[in-house]
Coordinates of C-alpha atoms in Angstrom, one line a residue:
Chain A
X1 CA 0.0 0.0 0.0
X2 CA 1.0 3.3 -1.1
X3 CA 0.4 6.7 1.1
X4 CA 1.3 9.7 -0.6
X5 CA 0.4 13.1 0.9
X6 CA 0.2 16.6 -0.1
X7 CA 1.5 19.7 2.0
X8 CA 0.2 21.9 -1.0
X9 CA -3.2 20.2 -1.3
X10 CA -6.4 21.9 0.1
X11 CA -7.9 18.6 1.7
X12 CA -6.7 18.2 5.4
X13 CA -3.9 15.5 5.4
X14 CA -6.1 13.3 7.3
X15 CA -8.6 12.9 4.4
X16 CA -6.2 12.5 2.2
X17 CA -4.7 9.4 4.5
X18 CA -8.1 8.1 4.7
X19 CA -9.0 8.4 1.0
X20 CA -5.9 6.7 0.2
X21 CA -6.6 3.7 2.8
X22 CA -9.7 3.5 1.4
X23 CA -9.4 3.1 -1.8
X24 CA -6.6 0.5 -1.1
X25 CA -9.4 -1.7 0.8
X26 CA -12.2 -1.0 -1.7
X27 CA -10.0 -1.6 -4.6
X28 CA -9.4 -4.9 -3.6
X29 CA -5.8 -3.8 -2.9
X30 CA -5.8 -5.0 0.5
X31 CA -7.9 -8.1 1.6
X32 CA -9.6 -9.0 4.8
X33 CA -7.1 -9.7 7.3
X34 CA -4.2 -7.5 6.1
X35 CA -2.4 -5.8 8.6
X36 CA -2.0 -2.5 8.7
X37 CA 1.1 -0.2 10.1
X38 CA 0.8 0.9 14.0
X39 CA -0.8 4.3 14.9
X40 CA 3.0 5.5 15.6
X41 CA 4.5 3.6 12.9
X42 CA 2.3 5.1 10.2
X43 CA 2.7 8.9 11.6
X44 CA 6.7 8.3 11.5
X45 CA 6.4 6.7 8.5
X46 CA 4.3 9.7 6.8
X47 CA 6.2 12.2 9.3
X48 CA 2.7 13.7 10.5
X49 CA 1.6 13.5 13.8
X50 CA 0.4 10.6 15.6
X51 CA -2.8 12.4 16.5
X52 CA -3.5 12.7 12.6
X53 CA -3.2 8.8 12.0
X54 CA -5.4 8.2 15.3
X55 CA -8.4 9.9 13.5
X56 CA -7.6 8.2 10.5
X57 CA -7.7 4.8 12.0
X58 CA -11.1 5.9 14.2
X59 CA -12.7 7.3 11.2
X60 CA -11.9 4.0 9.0
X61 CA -13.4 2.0 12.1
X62 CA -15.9 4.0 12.2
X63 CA -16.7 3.3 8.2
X64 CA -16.3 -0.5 9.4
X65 CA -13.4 -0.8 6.9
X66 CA -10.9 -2.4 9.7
X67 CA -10.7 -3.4 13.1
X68 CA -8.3 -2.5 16.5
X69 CA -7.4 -5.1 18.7
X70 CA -6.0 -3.9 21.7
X71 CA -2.4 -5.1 21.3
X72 CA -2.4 -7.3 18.1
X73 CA -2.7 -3.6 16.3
X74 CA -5.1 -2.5 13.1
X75 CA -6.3 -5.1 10.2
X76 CA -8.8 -4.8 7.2
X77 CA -12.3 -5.8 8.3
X78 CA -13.7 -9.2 7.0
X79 CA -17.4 -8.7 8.5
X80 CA -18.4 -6.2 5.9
X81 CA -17.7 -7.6 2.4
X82 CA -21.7 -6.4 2.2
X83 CA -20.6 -2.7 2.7
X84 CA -17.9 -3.0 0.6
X85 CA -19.5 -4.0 -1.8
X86 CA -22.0 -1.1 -1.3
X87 CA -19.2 1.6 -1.6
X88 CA -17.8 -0.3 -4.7
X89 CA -20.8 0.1 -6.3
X90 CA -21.1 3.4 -5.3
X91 CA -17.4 4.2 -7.0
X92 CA -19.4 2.7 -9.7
X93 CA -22.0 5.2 -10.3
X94 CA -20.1 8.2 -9.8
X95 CA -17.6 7.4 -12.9
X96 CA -21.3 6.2 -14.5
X97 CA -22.6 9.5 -14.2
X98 CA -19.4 10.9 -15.4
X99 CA -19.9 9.4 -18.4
X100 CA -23.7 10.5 -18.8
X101 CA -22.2 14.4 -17.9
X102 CA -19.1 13.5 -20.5
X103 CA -22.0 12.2 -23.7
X104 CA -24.0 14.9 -23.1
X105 CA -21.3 17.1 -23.9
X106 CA -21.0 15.2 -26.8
X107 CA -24.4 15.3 -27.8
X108 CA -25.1 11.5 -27.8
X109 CA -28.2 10.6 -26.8
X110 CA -29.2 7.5 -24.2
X111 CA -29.9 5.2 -27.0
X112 CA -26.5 6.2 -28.3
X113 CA -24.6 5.5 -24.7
X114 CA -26.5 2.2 -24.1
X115 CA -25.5 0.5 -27.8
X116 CA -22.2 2.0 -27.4
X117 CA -21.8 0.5 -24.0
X118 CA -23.2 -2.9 -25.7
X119 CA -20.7 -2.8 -28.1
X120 CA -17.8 -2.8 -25.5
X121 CA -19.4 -5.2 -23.3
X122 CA -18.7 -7.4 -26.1
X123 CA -15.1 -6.6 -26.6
X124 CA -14.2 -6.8 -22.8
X125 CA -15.2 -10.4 -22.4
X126 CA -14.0 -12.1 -19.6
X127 CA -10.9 -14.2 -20.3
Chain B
X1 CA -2.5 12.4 31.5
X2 CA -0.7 15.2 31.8
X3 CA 3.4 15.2 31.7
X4 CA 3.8 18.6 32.6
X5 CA 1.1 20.8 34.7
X6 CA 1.5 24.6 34.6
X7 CA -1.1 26.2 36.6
X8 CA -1.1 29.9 36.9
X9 CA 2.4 31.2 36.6
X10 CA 3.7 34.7 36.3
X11 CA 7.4 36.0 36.2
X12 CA 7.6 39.9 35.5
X13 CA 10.9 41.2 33.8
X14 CA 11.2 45.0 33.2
X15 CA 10.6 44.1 29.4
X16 CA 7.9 41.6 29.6
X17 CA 6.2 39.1 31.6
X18 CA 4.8 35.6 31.6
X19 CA 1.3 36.6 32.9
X20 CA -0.8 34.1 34.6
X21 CA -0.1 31.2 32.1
X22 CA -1.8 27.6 32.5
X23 CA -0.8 25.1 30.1
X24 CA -1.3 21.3 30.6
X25 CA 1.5 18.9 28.0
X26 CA -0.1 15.7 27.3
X27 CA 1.8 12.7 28.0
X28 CA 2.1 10.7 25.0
X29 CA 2.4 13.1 22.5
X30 CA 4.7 16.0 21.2
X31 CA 3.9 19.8 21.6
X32 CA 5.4 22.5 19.7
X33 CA 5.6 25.9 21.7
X34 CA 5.3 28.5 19.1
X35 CA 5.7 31.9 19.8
X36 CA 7.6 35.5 18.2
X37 CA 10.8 36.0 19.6
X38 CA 10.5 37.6 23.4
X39 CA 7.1 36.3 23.8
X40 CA 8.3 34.5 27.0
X41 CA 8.5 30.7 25.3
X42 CA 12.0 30.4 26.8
X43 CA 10.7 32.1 30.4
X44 CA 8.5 29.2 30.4
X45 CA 10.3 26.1 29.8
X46 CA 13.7 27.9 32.3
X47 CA 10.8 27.3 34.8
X48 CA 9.5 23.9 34.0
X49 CA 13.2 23.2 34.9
X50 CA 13.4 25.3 37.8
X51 CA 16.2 27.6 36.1
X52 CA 13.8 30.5 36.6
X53 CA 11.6 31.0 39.7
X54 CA 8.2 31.9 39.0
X55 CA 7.1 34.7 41.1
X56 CA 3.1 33.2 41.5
X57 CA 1.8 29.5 40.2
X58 CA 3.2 25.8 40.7
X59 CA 4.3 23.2 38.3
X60 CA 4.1 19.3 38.3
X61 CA 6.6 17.3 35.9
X62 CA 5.5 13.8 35.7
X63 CA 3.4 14.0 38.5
X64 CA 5.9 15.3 40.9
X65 CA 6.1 18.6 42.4
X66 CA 9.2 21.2 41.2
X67 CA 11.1 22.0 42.5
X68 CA 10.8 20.2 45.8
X69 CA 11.3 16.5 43.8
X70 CA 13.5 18.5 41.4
X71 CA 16.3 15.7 41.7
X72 CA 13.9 13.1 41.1
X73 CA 12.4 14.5 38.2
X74 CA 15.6 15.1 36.4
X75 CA 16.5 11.9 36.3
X76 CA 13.8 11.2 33.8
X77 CA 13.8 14.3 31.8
X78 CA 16.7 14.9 28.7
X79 CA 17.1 18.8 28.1
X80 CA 18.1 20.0 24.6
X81 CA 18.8 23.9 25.0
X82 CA 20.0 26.8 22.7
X83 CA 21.9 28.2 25.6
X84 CA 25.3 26.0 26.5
X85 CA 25.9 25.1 29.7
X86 CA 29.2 22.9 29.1
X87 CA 32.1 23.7 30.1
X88 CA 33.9 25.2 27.0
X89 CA 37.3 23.8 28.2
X90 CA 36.4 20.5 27.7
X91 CA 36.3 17.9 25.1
X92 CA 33.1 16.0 24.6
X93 CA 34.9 12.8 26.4
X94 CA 35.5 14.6 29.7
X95 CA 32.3 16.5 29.4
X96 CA 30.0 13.6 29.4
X97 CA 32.4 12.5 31.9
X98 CA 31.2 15.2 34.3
X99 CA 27.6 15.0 33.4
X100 CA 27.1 11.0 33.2
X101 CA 27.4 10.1 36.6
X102 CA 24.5 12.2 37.9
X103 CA 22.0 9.8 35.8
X104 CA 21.3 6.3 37.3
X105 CA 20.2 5.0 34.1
X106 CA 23.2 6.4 32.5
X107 CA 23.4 4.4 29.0
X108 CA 27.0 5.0 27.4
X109 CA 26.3 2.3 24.4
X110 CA 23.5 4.4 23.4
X111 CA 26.0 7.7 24.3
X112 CA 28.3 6.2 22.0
X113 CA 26.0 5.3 19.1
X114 CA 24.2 9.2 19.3
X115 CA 27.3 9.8 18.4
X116 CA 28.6 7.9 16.0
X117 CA 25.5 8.4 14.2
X118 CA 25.6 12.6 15.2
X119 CA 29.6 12.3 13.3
X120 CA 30.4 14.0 17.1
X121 CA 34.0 13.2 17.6
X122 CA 34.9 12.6 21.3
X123 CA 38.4 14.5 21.5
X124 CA 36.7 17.9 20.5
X125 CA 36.4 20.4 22.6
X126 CA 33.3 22.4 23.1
X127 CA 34.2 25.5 22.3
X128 CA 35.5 24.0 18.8
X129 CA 31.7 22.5 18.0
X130 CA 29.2 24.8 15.8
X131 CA 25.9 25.3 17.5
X132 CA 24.2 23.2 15.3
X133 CA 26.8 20.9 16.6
X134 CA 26.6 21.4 20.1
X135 CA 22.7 20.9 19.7
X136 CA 23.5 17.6 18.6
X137 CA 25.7 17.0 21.6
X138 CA 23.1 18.4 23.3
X139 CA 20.9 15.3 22.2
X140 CA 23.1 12.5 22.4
X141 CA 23.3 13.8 26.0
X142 CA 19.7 13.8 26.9
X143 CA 18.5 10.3 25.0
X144 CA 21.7 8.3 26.9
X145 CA 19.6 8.2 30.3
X146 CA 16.2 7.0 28.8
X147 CA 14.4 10.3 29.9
X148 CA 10.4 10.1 29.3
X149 CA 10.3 13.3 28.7
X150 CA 12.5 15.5 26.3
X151 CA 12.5 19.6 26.4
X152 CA 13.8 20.9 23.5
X153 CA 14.7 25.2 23.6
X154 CA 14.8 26.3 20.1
X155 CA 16.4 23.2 19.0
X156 CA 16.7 23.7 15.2
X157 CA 18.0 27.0 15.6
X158 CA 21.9 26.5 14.2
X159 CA 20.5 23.3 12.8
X160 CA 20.8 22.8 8.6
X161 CA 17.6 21.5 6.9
X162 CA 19.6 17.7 6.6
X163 CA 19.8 17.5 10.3
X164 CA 16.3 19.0 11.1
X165 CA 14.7 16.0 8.6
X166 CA 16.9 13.5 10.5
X167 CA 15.7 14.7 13.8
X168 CA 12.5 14.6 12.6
X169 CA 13.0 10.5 12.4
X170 CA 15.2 10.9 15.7
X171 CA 11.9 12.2 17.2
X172 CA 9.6 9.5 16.2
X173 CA 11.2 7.1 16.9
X174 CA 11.4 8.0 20.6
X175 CA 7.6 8.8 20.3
X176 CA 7.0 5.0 19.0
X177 CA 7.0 4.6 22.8
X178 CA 3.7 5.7 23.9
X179 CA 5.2 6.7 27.5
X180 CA 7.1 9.4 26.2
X181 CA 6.5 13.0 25.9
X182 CA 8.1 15.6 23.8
X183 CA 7.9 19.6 24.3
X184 CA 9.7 21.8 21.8
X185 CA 10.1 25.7 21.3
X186 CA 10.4 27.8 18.3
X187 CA 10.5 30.5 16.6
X188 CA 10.9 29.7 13.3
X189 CA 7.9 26.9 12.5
X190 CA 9.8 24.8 10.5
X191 CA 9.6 20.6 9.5
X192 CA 9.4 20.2 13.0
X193 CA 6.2 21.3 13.6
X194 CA 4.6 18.7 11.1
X195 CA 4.6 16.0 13.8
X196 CA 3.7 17.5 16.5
X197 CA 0.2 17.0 18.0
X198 CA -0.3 20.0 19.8
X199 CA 0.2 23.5 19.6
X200 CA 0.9 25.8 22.6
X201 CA 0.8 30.1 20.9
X202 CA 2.6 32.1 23.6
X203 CA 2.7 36.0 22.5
X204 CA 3.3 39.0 24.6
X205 CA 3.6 36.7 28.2
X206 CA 0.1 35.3 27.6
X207 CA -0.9 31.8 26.2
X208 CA -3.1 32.1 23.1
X209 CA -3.9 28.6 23.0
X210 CA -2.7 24.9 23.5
X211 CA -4.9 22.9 21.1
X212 CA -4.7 19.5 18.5
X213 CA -2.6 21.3 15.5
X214 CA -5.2 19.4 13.1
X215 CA -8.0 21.8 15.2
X216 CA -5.9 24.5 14.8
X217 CA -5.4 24.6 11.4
X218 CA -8.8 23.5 10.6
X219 CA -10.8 26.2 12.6
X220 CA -8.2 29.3 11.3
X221 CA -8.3 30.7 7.9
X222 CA -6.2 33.1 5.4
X223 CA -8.8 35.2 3.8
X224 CA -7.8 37.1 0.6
X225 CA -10.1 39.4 -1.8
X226 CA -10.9 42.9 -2.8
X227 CA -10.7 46.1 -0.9
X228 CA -14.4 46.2 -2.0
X229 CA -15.5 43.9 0.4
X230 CA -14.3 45.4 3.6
X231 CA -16.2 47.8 5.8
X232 CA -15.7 48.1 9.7
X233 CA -18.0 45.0 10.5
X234 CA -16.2 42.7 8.1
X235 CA -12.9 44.4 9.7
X236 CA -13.9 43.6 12.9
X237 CA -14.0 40.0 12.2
X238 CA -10.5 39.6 11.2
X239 CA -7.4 38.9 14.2
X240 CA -4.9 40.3 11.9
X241 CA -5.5 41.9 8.5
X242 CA -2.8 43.1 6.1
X243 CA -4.5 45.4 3.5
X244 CA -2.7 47.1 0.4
X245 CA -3.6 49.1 -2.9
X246 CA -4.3 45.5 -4.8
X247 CA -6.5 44.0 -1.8
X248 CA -6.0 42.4 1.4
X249 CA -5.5 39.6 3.0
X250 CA -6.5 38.5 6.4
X251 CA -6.6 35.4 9.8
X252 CA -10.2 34.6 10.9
X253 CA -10.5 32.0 13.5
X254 CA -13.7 30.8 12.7
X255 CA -13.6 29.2 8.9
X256 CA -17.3 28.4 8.4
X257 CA -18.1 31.7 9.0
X258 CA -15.7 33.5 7.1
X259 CA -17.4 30.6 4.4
X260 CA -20.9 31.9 4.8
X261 CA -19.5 35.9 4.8
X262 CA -17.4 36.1 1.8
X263 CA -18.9 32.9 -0.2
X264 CA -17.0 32.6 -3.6
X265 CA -16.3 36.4 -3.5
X266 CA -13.0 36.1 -1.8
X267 CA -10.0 33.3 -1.4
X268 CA -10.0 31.0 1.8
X269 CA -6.7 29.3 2.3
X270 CA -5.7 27.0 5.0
X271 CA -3.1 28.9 6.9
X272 CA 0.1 27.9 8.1
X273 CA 1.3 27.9 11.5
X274 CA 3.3 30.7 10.6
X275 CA 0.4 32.3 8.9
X276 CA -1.7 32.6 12.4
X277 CA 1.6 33.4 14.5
X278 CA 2.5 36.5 12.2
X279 CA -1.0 37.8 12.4
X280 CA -1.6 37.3 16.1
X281 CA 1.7 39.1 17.0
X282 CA 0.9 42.1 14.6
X283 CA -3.0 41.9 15.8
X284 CA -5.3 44.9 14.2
X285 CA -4.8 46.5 10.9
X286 CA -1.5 45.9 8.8
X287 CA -1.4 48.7 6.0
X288 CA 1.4 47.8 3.1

């Protein structure tokens, strides 16, 4: 898992821990079970403060995306492949209405977008 | 839990004062004591240490009283000051000779690999070192008798940016140990204040406020915009406000206000810590 933060960026660095974490766990990127670095490990490693990483960690418990144990440390949640799931698809629709936004633009109509989308569907088979 | 408890102090100097200052460090965690230069910062920390006497107030170092259990406490606190108080004579040998046998849990292994790893050669003497390297001398000195609690006074003063990253690591590493404590002082925020938890503002003797940095920076905010948008009620709302023939440019400590005032009609910017010391310290009107 990659981390990298932004002193120049207007989202707290906090957020932009979270949002990284996040998207590590939804992605797939990290399974159920992983491990992930210490509270003070993680705010060395990222040379921010250790009260930044704390609200990290509490807000990704909080979004049941991992779990503390009291001295075993932090690891990806396995209850919640449910929720997961739910935010995945939720990723989903947000690049989906990107690309309604993007064919408007274009001046494609729905009809246009749906056969389109048809005609990748087909060239993205599985393998 | 609290590793150092200041509660009401005051000193009064013909210049300035420390007036009435409470201030609680949290064990655990590392503070950085920001504050312009004479705002009594250094005041402060000589009496944590019992160098200075305050005149009103008491103080409790890791849950001991100072200065009746000053011996005691000492023994578990590592000072890194900008002021030197070796023996300029001396080489660094002889001078940790001096100092080492006061500590009980005197740790000359770690001495030796501080520094090794600080490139602090032994047979020098101390008037020969830099400050930057008497600093670091400094620091081998207070991490060799596994102190919980490490004051640093103006620490990267004399320090070049190389050192100041590598501190940086130095510091968290010791902080990997929930039981210790850091407090710092400074002038200049620099690196150092990017892993501290908590900021304690001194200015003019008086504490402005000890609070979680993330808070801190959150709840302030740099506005910038036209000189069209100012009148004396919008004015009124700014701590500091720096105003010139292009526009202005202003602290508020309240963000979601200054949101709802100015909407999209002027430029909110999260400050820096050097943002809200500057305009604190000026206060009122700034005309360029």
């Amino acid at each position: 898992m990659n981390i990298i933060i932004s002193h120049a960026s207007e989202d707290p660095i906090y957020i932009q821990i979270v949002n990284q974490i996040r998207h590590s766990i939804l992605s797939g990127e990290m399974k159920a079970g992983d491990s992930l670095p210490s509270i003070r490990q993680l705010a060395k490693d990222l040379q921010v403060s250790v009260i930044t990483t704390k609200r990290v960690y509490e807000e990704l418990e909080k979004e049941k995306l991992i779990d503390s144990v009291v001295g075993k440390g932090s690891f990806v949640s396995g209850a919640n492949m449910e929720f997961i799931r739910e935010q995945r698809m939720k990723l989903l629709e947000e690049k989906m209405i990107e690309v309604i936004r993007e064919s408007r633009d274009l001046n494609m109509s729905e009809e246009d977008v749906i056969n389109h989308l048809k005609l990748l569907f087909e060239e993205e088979q599985p393998s | 839990m609290n590793a150092i408890e200041v509660r009401n102090i005051s000193k009064s100097y013909s210049q300035f004062s420390v007036d009435n200052i409470s201030l609680d460090i949290k064990k655990g965690y590392i503070t950085g004591l920001i504050g312009p230069n004479g705002a009594g910062k250094s005041t402060l920390i000589k009496m944590m240490l019992g160098i200075v006497r305050p005149s009103a107030g008491s103080i409790r170092m890791l849950g001991a009283e100072m200065p009746s259990e000053e011996i005691a406490i000492k023994q578990r606190v590592g000072i890194v000051s900008d002021d030197c108080f070796y023996y300029e004579h001396l080489s660094l040998k002889d001078m940790k000779k001096v100092i080492a046998p006061f500590y009980t849990k005197w740790n000359e292994t770690k001495f030796n690999r501080y520094m090794e790893q600080f490139e602090l050669s032994p047979t020098k003497k101390i008037k020969e070192l830099s400050k930057g390297m008497k600093i670091k001398f400094a620091l081998a000195i207070a991490l060799s008798h596994e102190a919980e609690l490490l004051i640093m006074d103006e620490p990267t003063s004399g320090l070049d940016p190389v050192f100041r990253r590598e501190l940086l690591d130095l510091l968290a590493d010791i902080m990997q140990d929930e039981r210790n404590t850091i407090l710092f002082s400074t002038h200049i925020t620099t690196d150092l204040d990017r892993i501290a938890d908590y900021i304690a503002f001194v200015n003019r003797g008086k504490l402005v406020f000890n609070d979680v940095k993330d808070d801190v920076l959150d709840r302030y905010a740099i506005v910038k915009g036209g000189q069209d948008l100012l009148d004396a009620d919008i004015r009124a709302k700014f701590i500091g406000l720096r105003e010139s023939s292009v526009g202005f440019e202003g602290l508020v400590d309240d963000r979601k206000q200054a949101q709802e005032l100015f909407g999209s009609y002027a430029v909110l910017e999260t400050p820096s810590l050097e943002d809200i010391m500057y305009y604190t310290a000026k206060g009122g009107p700034i005309y360029a």
